[in-house]
Amino acid sequence: MRMKEMVRRTGVHERLLRYYEQQGLLTPGRLPSGYRVYGESDVETVRRIRTLLAAGLPTALISQVLPCIRADDERLMPTCPDLLAQLRREGERITRAIEDLQASHAILDSIIAAAPPEGAGTPTSPQPGVAEAS
């Protein structure tokens, strides 16, 4: 199938398909004219890529993971023994990022909570770099 059909079947924009190709995640065939030609297996590969991206994996890791993943009904399953350790490390990285975001959110909440109630008539401070009119 050609690019437009691949876009229709996967819901992934042409730019992303080209990006996946640049990252070594997808390897379509080529016609003598240079047009890309995708097979049925490429549709499944794009679905796997999208799932792994949604799981928070960077494309560099996905390129390593893809050959070691197979689909079991609706789930992806690792097939290479060393892949599980990589996925666990990635899960730990994501957990740390979530914790950092939660801490940032708590700080922001405390700043917001310290603000005077709206409409309390408190004067506003001038914006940095903005001169006040006399």
Short mmCIF file of C-alpha atoms in Angstrom, two decimals:
data_model
loop_
_atom_site.label_atom_id
_atom_site.label_comp_id
_atom_site.label_asym_id
_atom_site.label_seq_id
_atom_site.Cartn_x
_atom_site.Cartn_y
_atom_site.Cartn_z
CA MET A 1 0.00 0.00 0.00
CA ARG A 2 1.11 3.54 -0.62
CA MET A 3 1.55 6.35 1.91
CA LYS A 4 -2.01 7.70 1.75
CA GLU A 5 -3.48 4.26 2.43
CA MET A 6 -1.04 3.75 5.31
CA VAL A 7 -2.13 7.09 6.78
CA ARG A 8 -5.77 6.05 6.44
CA ARG A 9 -5.20 2.62 8.00
CA THR A 10 -3.07 3.76 10.93
CA GLY A 11 -4.33 7.29 11.56
CA VAL A 12 -0.70 8.42 11.65
CA HIS A 13 0.29 11.49 9.63
CA GLU A 14 2.74 11.19 6.73
CA ARG A 15 5.33 13.24 8.63
CA LEU A 16 5.29 10.78 11.51
CA LEU A 17 5.63 7.81 9.18
CA ARG A 18 8.68 9.46 7.63
CA TYR A 19 10.04 10.23 11.10
CA TYR A 20 9.60 6.58 12.14
CA GLU A 21 11.54 5.63 9.02
CA GLN A 22 14.33 8.11 9.87
CA GLN A 23 14.52 6.65 13.38
CA GLY A 24 14.86 3.12 12.00
CA LEU A 25 11.48 2.04 13.38
CA LEU A 26 9.83 1.42 10.05
CA THR A 27 11.36 0.22 6.78
CA PRO A 28 8.94 0.48 3.87
CA GLY A 29 9.81 -0.87 0.46
CA ARG A 30 10.41 1.48 -2.46
CA LEU A 31 9.04 1.48 -5.97
CA PRO A 32 11.40 2.30 -8.85
CA SER A 33 9.81 5.77 -8.81
CA GLY A 34 10.95 6.19 -5.17
CA TYR A 35 7.48 6.02 -3.65
CA ARG A 36 7.21 4.18 -0.37
CA VAL A 37 5.29 0.90 -0.30
CA TYR A 38 4.01 -0.50 2.99
CA GLY A 39 2.94 -4.04 3.78
CA GLU A 40 0.35 -5.35 6.21
CA SER A 41 3.08 -6.00 8.77
CA ASP A 42 3.95 -2.28 8.67
CA VAL A 43 0.43 -1.44 9.86
CA GLU A 44 1.00 -3.63 12.92
CA THR A 45 4.49 -2.16 13.43
CA VAL A 46 3.04 1.37 13.50
CA ARG A 47 0.44 0.25 16.06
CA ARG A 48 3.22 -1.18 18.23
CA ILE A 49 5.24 2.02 17.88
CA ARG A 50 2.22 4.09 18.93
CA THR A 51 1.62 1.86 21.95
CA LEU A 52 5.25 2.07 23.04
CA LEU A 53 5.26 5.85 22.59
CA ALA A 54 2.07 6.07 24.67
CA ALA A 55 3.89 4.05 27.34
CA GLY A 56 6.47 6.84 27.49
CA LEU A 57 9.35 5.12 25.71
CA PRO A 58 11.68 7.28 23.60
CA THR A 59 12.14 6.30 19.95
CA ALA A 60 15.78 5.32 20.57
CA LEU A 61 14.62 2.64 23.01
CA ILE A 62 11.67 1.66 20.81
CA SER A 63 14.11 0.81 18.02
CA GLN A 64 15.74 -1.69 20.38
CA VAL A 65 12.45 -2.97 21.79
CA LEU A 66 10.50 -3.51 18.55
CA PRO A 67 12.34 -6.66 17.44
CA CYS A 68 11.72 -8.16 20.89
CA ILE A 69 7.99 -7.52 21.15
CA ARG A 70 5.12 -9.62 19.91
CA ALA A 71 1.41 -9.04 20.11
CA ASP A 72 -0.72 -11.32 22.26
CA ASP A 73 -4.30 -10.30 21.56
CA GLU A 74 -4.40 -6.63 22.55
CA ARG A 75 -1.21 -6.68 24.66
CA LEU A 76 2.42 -6.44 23.70
CA MET A 77 4.72 -9.06 25.21
CA PRO A 78 8.51 -8.97 25.48
CA THR A 79 10.29 -11.95 23.90
CA CYS A 80 13.96 -11.15 24.61
CA PRO A 81 15.28 -11.95 28.10
CA ASP A 82 17.24 -8.72 28.57
CA LEU A 83 14.32 -6.55 27.44
CA LEU A 84 12.48 -6.86 30.74
CA ALA A 85 15.33 -5.17 32.62
CA GLN A 86 15.33 -2.27 30.15
CA LEU A 87 11.57 -1.87 30.48
CA ARG A 88 11.79 -1.92 34.27
CA ARG A 89 14.46 0.80 34.19
CA GLU A 90 12.25 2.86 31.90
CA GLY A 91 9.33 2.36 34.29
CA GLU A 92 11.50 3.62 37.15
CA ARG A 93 12.49 6.67 35.09
CA ILE A 94 8.83 7.43 34.42
CA THR A 95 8.01 7.00 38.13
CA ARG A 96 10.73 9.53 39.04
CA ALA A 97 9.38 11.97 36.45
CA ILE A 98 5.87 11.60 37.90
CA GLU A 99 7.20 12.23 41.41
CA ASP A 100 9.05 15.34 40.20
CA LEU A 101 5.90 16.63 38.51
CA GLN A 102 3.85 15.96 41.67
CA ALA A 103 6.37 17.95 43.72
CA SER A 104 6.21 20.80 41.20
CA HIS A 105 2.43 20.68 41.33
CA ALA A 106 2.45 20.86 45.14
CA ILE A 107 4.72 23.92 45.05
CA LEU A 108 2.47 25.61 42.51
CA ASP A 109 -0.59 24.80 44.62
CA SER A 110 1.04 26.39 47.68
CA ILE A 111 1.86 29.55 45.72
CA ILE A 112 -1.71 29.76 44.44
CA ALA A 113 -3.09 29.15 47.94
CA ALA A 114 -1.00 32.04 49.30
CA ALA A 115 -2.62 34.53 46.90
CA PRO A 116 -5.19 36.94 48.33
CA PRO A 117 -8.79 36.19 47.40
CA GLU A 118 -9.84 37.57 44.04
CA GLY A 119 -11.58 40.91 44.22
CA ALA A 120 -10.06 41.69 47.62
CA GLY A 121 -8.92 45.06 46.30
CA THR A 122 -5.23 44.45 46.76
CA PRO A 123 -3.02 46.54 44.53
CA THR A 124 -1.25 44.71 41.77
CA SER A 125 2.49 44.86 41.43
CA PRO A 126 3.95 46.19 38.22
CA GLN A 127 5.32 43.62 35.82
CA PRO A 128 9.12 43.40 35.79
CA GLY A 129 10.57 45.78 33.27
CA VAL A 130 7.36 47.80 32.99
CA ALA A 131 7.58 51.36 34.28
CA GLU A 132 4.67 52.74 36.30
CA ALA A 133 2.93 55.87 35.05
CA SER A 134 3.11 58.91 37.40
#
